[in-house]
Coordinates of C-alpha atoms in Angstrom, one line a residue:
M22 CA -50.1 -68.6 172.0
T23 CA -51.8 -70.1 169.1
E24 CA -50.7 -73.6 168.5
S25 CA -50.0 -75.1 165.0
Q26 CA -52.1 -78.0 164.0
R27 CA -49.4 -79.4 161.8
P28 CA -46.9 -81.9 163.2
S29 CA -43.6 -80.3 164.1
G30 CA -41.3 -80.0 161.1
E31 CA -43.9 -80.6 158.5
Y32 CA -44.3 -78.0 155.8
P33 CA -46.3 -78.1 152.5
M34 CA -44.2 -79.1 149.5
Y35 CA -44.8 -78.4 145.8
P36 CA -44.4 -81.0 143.1
S37 CA -40.9 -81.4 141.8
Y38 CA -39.8 -80.5 138.3
G39 CA -36.7 -81.5 136.5
N40 CA -34.1 -82.6 138.9
G41 CA -36.5 -83.2 141.7
D42 CA -35.8 -80.0 143.6
A43 CA -38.6 -77.8 144.8
A44 CA -39.9 -75.5 142.0
Y45 CA -41.8 -72.3 141.6
P46 CA -45.4 -72.4 140.5
P47 CA -45.9 -73.1 136.8
P48 CA -45.8 -70.1 134.4
P49 CA -49.2 -68.7 133.1
S50 CA -50.6 -70.1 129.8
Y51 CA -50.7 -66.7 128.2
Q52 CA -48.4 -63.8 127.5
P53 CA -48.4 -61.4 130.4
V54 CA -49.7 -58.0 129.8
Q55 CA -46.9 -55.6 129.1
P56 CA -46.9 -51.8 129.3
V57 CA -47.0 -49.8 126.1
P58 CA -44.6 -46.8 125.8
M59 CA -46.4 -43.9 124.1
G60 CA -43.7 -41.2 124.3
P61 CA -41.3 -39.6 126.6
G62 CA -42.6 -39.9 130.2
T63 CA -45.8 -41.6 129.2
T64 CA -46.7 -45.3 129.6
V65 CA -50.1 -46.9 128.9
W66 CA -51.3 -50.1 130.4
P67 CA -53.7 -52.0 128.2
A68 CA -57.1 -53.0 129.6
P69 CA -57.2 -56.5 131.1
A70 CA -58.3 -59.3 128.8
P71 CA -61.9 -60.3 129.0
A72 CA -62.7 -63.2 131.4
D73 CA -63.8 -65.5 128.6
A74 CA -60.8 -64.9 126.4
H75 CA -58.9 -68.1 125.5
Y76 CA -55.2 -68.0 125.3
G77 CA -53.8 -71.2 123.9
G78 CA -57.1 -73.1 124.1
A79 CA -59.2 -74.4 127.0
G80 CA -56.3 -76.0 128.9
D81 CA -56.1 -78.9 126.4
G82 CA -52.4 -78.3 125.8
G83 CA -50.5 -78.4 122.5
G84 CA -50.7 -75.6 119.9
D85 CA -48.3 -73.0 118.7
G86 CA -48.2 -70.6 121.6
P87 CA -45.0 -69.8 123.4
Y88 CA -46.0 -72.2 126.2
G89 CA -47.6 -74.9 124.1
H90 CA -51.2 -73.8 124.8
G91 CA -52.5 -72.7 121.5
P92 CA -51.7 -69.9 119.0
A93 CA -50.1 -66.8 120.4
Q94 CA -52.6 -63.8 120.5
P95 CA -51.4 -60.3 119.9
A96 CA -51.5 -57.9 122.7
A97 CA -54.7 -55.8 123.0
E98 CA -54.4 -52.5 121.2
P99 CA -54.4 -49.5 123.6
P100 CA -57.5 -47.4 123.2
A101 CA -55.4 -44.2 123.0
A102 CA -53.5 -45.7 120.1
R103 CA -56.7 -46.6 118.3
R104 CA -58.0 -43.1 118.8
R105 CA -54.8 -41.6 117.5
I106 CA -54.9 -43.7 114.4
R107 CA -58.6 -43.1 113.6
K108 CA -58.5 -39.4 113.8
P109 CA -56.1 -38.8 110.9
V110 CA -58.2 -41.3 108.8
A111 CA -61.4 -39.4 109.6
L112 CA -59.7 -36.1 108.8
L113 CA -58.5 -37.3 105.5
A114 CA -62.0 -38.6 104.6
A115 CA -63.5 -35.3 105.5
V116 CA -61.0 -33.4 103.4
A117 CA -61.7 -35.7 100.4
I118 CA -65.5 -35.1 100.8
A119 CA -65.0 -31.4 101.0
A120 CA -62.7 -31.4 97.9
A121 CA -65.4 -33.3 96.0
I122 CA -68.1 -30.8 96.9
V123 CA -65.9 -27.8 96.1
G124 CA -64.8 -29.5 92.8
G125 CA -68.4 -30.0 91.8
G126 CA -69.3 -26.4 92.6
T127 CA -66.4 -25.1 90.6
A128 CA -67.4 -27.1 87.6
T129 CA -70.9 -25.7 87.9
V130 CA -69.7 -22.1 88.0
I131 CA -67.4 -22.7 85.0
S132 CA -70.2 -24.3 83.1
R133 CA -72.5 -21.3 83.7
L134 CA -69.8 -18.8 82.7
T135 CA -69.2 -20.8 79.5
D136 CA -73.0 -20.9 78.8
D137 CA -73.3 -17.0 79.5
G138 CA -70.2 -16.4 77.3
T139 CA -71.4 -18.6 74.3
A140 CA -73.2 -17.0 71.3
T141 CA -76.8 -18.1 70.9
T142 CA -77.4 -20.4 68.0
A143 CA -79.6 -19.8 65.1
G144 CA -82.0 -22.4 66.5
G145 CA -82.8 -20.0 69.2
G146 CA -83.9 -17.3 66.7
V147 CA -80.6 -15.5 66.7
I148 CA -78.1 -15.4 63.8
P149 CA -74.6 -15.4 65.4
G150 CA -72.0 -12.8 64.8
T151 CA -69.9 -10.3 66.8
T152 CA -70.9 -10.3 70.5
V153 CA -70.1 -8.1 73.5
S154 CA -67.3 -9.3 75.8
Q155 CA -68.5 -10.7 79.1
S156 CA -66.8 -8.0 81.1
S157 CA -68.4 -5.2 79.0
K158 CA -71.8 -6.7 78.6
G159 CA -74.7 -4.4 79.5
T160 CA -72.8 -1.2 78.9
V161 CA -73.1 1.3 76.0
A162 CA -69.3 1.5 75.7
G163 CA -69.1 -2.3 75.4
V164 CA -71.8 -2.5 72.8
A165 CA -70.2 0.4 70.8
A166 CA -66.8 -1.2 70.9
A167 CA -68.1 -4.6 69.8
L168 CA -70.6 -3.5 67.1
S169 CA -69.1 -0.4 65.5
P170 CA -66.9 -2.4 63.2
T171 CA -70.0 -4.1 61.8
I172 CA -71.8 -0.8 60.9
V173 CA -70.8 1.0 57.6
E174 CA -71.5 4.3 55.9
I175 CA -73.2 4.1 52.5
G176 CA -72.9 6.8 49.9
A177 CA -75.4 6.6 47.1
T178 CA -75.3 8.7 44.0
S179 CA -78.5 9.2 42.0
T180 CA -80.2 11.7 39.8
A181 CA -81.3 13.5 42.9
G182 CA -77.8 14.0 44.1
Q183 CA -75.6 12.4 46.8
S184 CA -77.0 11.0 50.0
T185 CA -75.6 9.3 53.0
G186 CA -77.0 6.3 54.9
S187 CA -75.9 3.4 57.0
G188 CA -75.8 -0.4 56.8
V189 CA -75.1 -3.5 58.8
V190 CA -72.6 -6.2 57.8
I191 CA -74.2 -9.7 58.1
T192 CA -71.6 -11.9 56.2
S193 CA -67.8 -11.8 56.3
D194 CA -67.7 -11.5 52.5
G195 CA -69.6 -8.3 52.5
E196 CA -73.4 -8.7 52.5
I197 CA -74.9 -5.6 54.0
V198 CA -78.4 -4.8 55.0
T199 CA -79.8 -1.3 54.7
N200 CA -83.0 0.6 53.9
N201 CA -84.4 0.5 50.4
H202 CA -84.8 4.2 50.4
V203 CA -81.1 4.7 51.1
I204 CA -80.0 3.1 47.7
A205 CA -83.2 3.4 45.6
G206 CA -82.4 4.8 42.2
A207 CA -78.7 4.9 42.9
S208 CA -76.3 4.7 39.9
E209 CA -73.3 4.1 42.1
I210 CA -72.9 2.9 45.7
K211 CA -69.8 3.4 47.8
V212 CA -69.4 1.8 51.2
T213 CA -66.9 3.0 53.9
L214 CA -66.0 0.6 56.8
S215 CA -65.2 1.8 60.3
T216 CA -61.5 1.4 59.4
G217 CA -61.9 4.0 56.6
K218 CA -61.5 1.4 53.8
T219 CA -63.9 2.0 50.9
Y220 CA -65.5 -0.5 48.6
T221 CA -67.9 -0.3 45.7
A222 CA -71.1 -2.2 46.3
D223 CA -73.7 -3.8 44.0
V224 CA -77.4 -4.2 44.8
V225 CA -78.4 -7.8 45.4
G226 CA -82.1 -7.4 46.1
T227 CA -84.7 -4.9 47.4
D228 CA -88.0 -5.0 49.1
A229 CA -89.7 -1.6 48.9
D230 CA -92.8 -2.9 50.8
K231 CA -90.6 -3.5 53.8
D232 CA -88.1 -0.7 53.0
L233 CA -85.2 -3.2 53.1
A234 CA -82.3 -3.8 50.7
L235 CA -79.3 -6.1 50.5
I236 CA -76.1 -5.0 48.8
K237 CA -72.8 -6.8 48.4
L238 CA -69.2 -5.4 48.5
Q239 CA -66.9 -6.1 45.7
G240 CA -63.8 -8.1 46.7
A241 CA -64.4 -8.0 50.5
S242 CA -63.5 -10.8 52.9
G243 CA -62.8 -11.4 56.6
L244 CA -65.3 -8.7 57.7
K245 CA -66.7 -8.7 61.2
T246 CA -70.4 -9.5 61.2
A247 CA -73.3 -8.4 63.4
T248 CA -75.5 -10.8 65.5
L249 CA -79.1 -10.6 64.4
G250 CA -81.2 -11.0 67.5
D251 CA -84.9 -11.7 68.2
S252 CA -87.1 -8.7 68.1
S253 CA -90.1 -10.7 69.5
K254 CA -88.3 -10.5 72.9
V255 CA -88.0 -6.7 72.9
A256 CA -90.0 -5.0 75.7
V257 CA -90.9 -1.3 76.2
G258 CA -88.2 0.3 78.4
D259 CA -85.4 -1.9 77.2
Q260 CA -82.2 0.1 76.8
V261 CA -80.8 0.3 73.2
V262 CA -77.9 1.7 71.3
A263 CA -78.1 3.2 67.8
I264 CA -75.0 3.3 65.5
G265 CA -74.9 5.1 62.1
S266 CA -73.5 7.9 60.1
P267 CA -75.8 11.0 60.7
E268 CA -74.9 13.9 58.5
G269 CA -71.9 11.9 57.2
L270 CA -70.4 11.5 60.7
T271 CA -69.3 7.8 60.5
G272 CA -69.7 5.6 63.5
T273 CA -71.8 7.9 65.6
V274 CA -73.2 6.2 68.7
T275 CA -76.4 7.2 70.6
S276 CA -78.4 5.5 73.2
G277 CA -82.0 5.4 74.6
I278 CA -84.8 3.0 75.3
V279 CA -87.5 1.3 73.4
S280 CA -90.4 3.7 73.6
A281 CA -93.2 1.6 72.0
L282 CA -93.8 -1.5 69.9
D283 CA -95.7 -2.2 66.7
R284 CA -96.1 1.4 65.5
D285 CA -97.7 1.7 62.1
V286 CA -95.2 3.8 60.1
T287 CA -95.8 4.7 56.4
V288 CA -92.9 5.6 54.1
A289 CA -92.4 6.3 50.4
K290 CA -91.6 3.2 48.2
D291 CA -89.8 5.2 45.5
G292 CA -86.5 6.8 46.4
D293 CA -87.1 9.9 44.5
S294 CA -90.9 10.5 44.2
G295 CA -91.4 10.9 47.9
Q296 CA -88.4 13.2 48.6
D297 CA -89.1 16.8 49.4
Q298 CA -86.7 18.0 46.7
S299 CA -86.0 21.5 48.1
Q300 CA -85.1 20.1 51.5
G301 CA -83.2 17.2 49.9
Q302 CA -81.0 19.4 47.7
D303 CA -80.0 21.5 50.7
Q304 CA -78.9 18.4 52.6
D305 CA -77.2 16.9 49.5
Q306 CA -75.0 20.0 49.2
Q307 CA -74.1 19.6 52.9
G308 CA -73.0 16.0 52.2
G309 CA -75.4 14.6 54.8
G310 CA -78.2 12.1 54.6
R311 CA -81.7 12.7 53.2
Q312 CA -84.5 13.6 55.5
W313 CA -86.6 10.7 54.5
P314 CA -90.4 11.6 54.9
F315 CA -92.8 9.3 56.7
E316 CA -96.3 9.3 58.0
F317 CA -97.4 8.3 61.5
G318 CA -100.7 8.7 63.3
G319 CA -102.3 10.4 60.2
Q320 CA -99.6 13.1 60.0
Q321 CA -96.7 13.6 57.6
F322 CA -93.2 14.3 58.8
N323 CA -90.1 15.5 56.9
G324 CA -92.0 16.3 53.8
N325 CA -94.5 14.6 51.4
T326 CA -94.3 10.8 51.2
G327 CA -96.0 10.9 47.8
E328 CA -98.6 8.5 46.4
S329 CA -96.5 5.3 46.4
T330 CA -96.2 4.3 50.0
T331 CA -95.8 1.2 52.2
T332 CA -96.7 0.7 55.9
Y333 CA -94.9 -1.6 58.4
K334 CA -94.9 -2.3 62.1
A335 CA -91.9 -0.5 63.7
L336 CA -90.1 -0.3 67.0
Q337 CA -90.2 3.2 68.4
T338 CA -87.1 4.6 70.2
D339 CA -86.0 7.8 71.8
A340 CA -82.3 7.1 70.9
S341 CA -81.2 10.1 68.9
L342 CA -81.5 9.5 65.1
N343 CA -80.7 12.0 62.4
P344 CA -80.4 12.0 58.6
G345 CA -77.8 9.4 57.7
N346 CA -78.8 6.9 60.5
S347 CA -81.2 5.3 58.0
G348 CA -80.2 1.6 57.5
G349 CA -78.1 1.6 60.6
A350 CA -78.5 -0.6 63.6
L351 CA -80.7 -0.5 66.7
I352 CA -78.9 -2.8 69.2
N353 CA -79.8 -4.3 72.6
M354 CA -77.4 -4.4 75.5
D355 CA -76.2 -7.9 74.6
G356 CA -74.9 -6.6 71.3
E357 CA -77.6 -8.1 69.2
I358 CA -79.3 -6.2 66.3
I359 CA -83.0 -5.9 67.1
G360 CA -83.9 -3.4 64.4
I361 CA -82.8 -1.5 61.3
N362 CA -83.3 2.3 61.8
S363 CA -85.6 3.6 59.1
A364 CA -87.4 6.8 60.0
M365 CA -86.9 9.7 62.4
Y366 CA -88.6 13.0 63.0
S367 CA -86.6 16.2 63.2
A368 CA -88.4 19.5 63.8
S369 CA -87.6 22.1 61.1
S370 CA -85.5 25.1 62.2
A371 CA -87.4 28.4 62.4
S372 CA -84.3 30.2 61.4
G373 CA -81.9 29.8 58.5
S374 CA -82.6 29.1 54.9
G375 CA -84.0 26.1 53.2
G376 CA -85.8 24.7 56.2
S377 CA -82.7 22.8 57.4
S378 CA -83.0 20.1 60.1
A379 CA -83.0 21.1 63.7
G380 CA -81.9 17.7 64.8
S381 CA -83.5 14.7 66.6
V382 CA -86.3 15.2 69.0
G383 CA -86.3 11.6 70.3
L384 CA -88.9 10.2 67.9
G385 CA -87.3 7.4 65.8
F386 CA -88.5 4.1 64.3
A387 CA -86.8 0.9 63.3
I388 CA -87.8 -2.1 61.3
P389 CA -87.9 -5.2 63.6
V390 CA -85.0 -7.6 62.9
N391 CA -87.4 -10.5 62.6
T392 CA -88.9 -8.8 59.6
L393 CA -85.5 -8.7 58.1
K394 CA -84.6 -12.3 58.9
A395 CA -87.9 -13.5 57.3
D396 CA -87.0 -11.5 54.2
L397 CA -83.4 -12.5 53.7
D398 CA -83.9 -15.4 51.3
T399 CA -86.0 -13.2 49.1
L400 CA -83.4 -10.4 49.1
R401 CA -80.6 -12.9 48.3
A402 CA -82.6 -14.3 45.5
G403 CA -82.7 -10.8 43.9
N404 CA -86.5 -10.7 44.3
G405 CA -88.6 -8.0 45.9
S406 CA -91.3 -5.6 45.2

């Protein structure tokens, strides 16, 4: 049996506290780690404090801790709790960033739509007016709906009889551009709008060298105006729409393409001298437009142009043009006027009397709109040749 080395009856004693009775060991100088309840049935114990952590100082006593050993330190935050707090914050940050990105993208799209929907300013070579709606842009129906109210029928009475042509409204108070040969020599001019309302018009200015004229309606206001485009941007193959009053049929719409550029077309400068009278009288009796003669490629079409002629560079189109389309509009698919229709070839019918027109064969010409824009000030001043 192992023997004890202590004397019999001698046992270790701890220092006395308070009343001198034996006491338990002194309490620790820091707050004991406590479990953290996380939810029903779940308890998390924080990780132990690092070895060099000081709770209440380095054993020097005093301080504000619960046991007089320095300031009380908060219990370590459980890792799981930290993770649960950080995740929502990270999620909110991600949502905010995504919203900013989407918001910026939306602003860009709206800006582009606003830019595509805004009429081009005069500084870009375009004179603003009626435009095609965004949803109908690029369609013949859209162009026709938007521009038809800006195209008028012109009835001119002269010593040669009654003829019909077309014109384009360019100001809300009734300035209208047409061909010089439509109103040359006229003693009276009547203009009918797409609504059927009729006005009397006066000649403001003419330019026979360019076959252009400017007339003004009496007492008109609040009219829809056409947008004058930029003919320098026209290319062969571009789709176009023509609107006019062929044979007195107001607001007739046809379509085609630009067949060629810069065609040298020669027309008569005098409204009466170049007209093939026998053919013209037949058409006058029918109430239609005159078959205005012109020369192209060394050949004469629709009669004799006479001795007083002028030549200009024209846009060629296969859009159907007939007598009465003269002075009307050739329009691009954005609804901009790119030319003023001025000459068209119609083969003579082999049958019937008087050599009446057999209709369009897809050979028409238009004065480029840039020629018109360059001549507007001269026409408004009442000058011309």
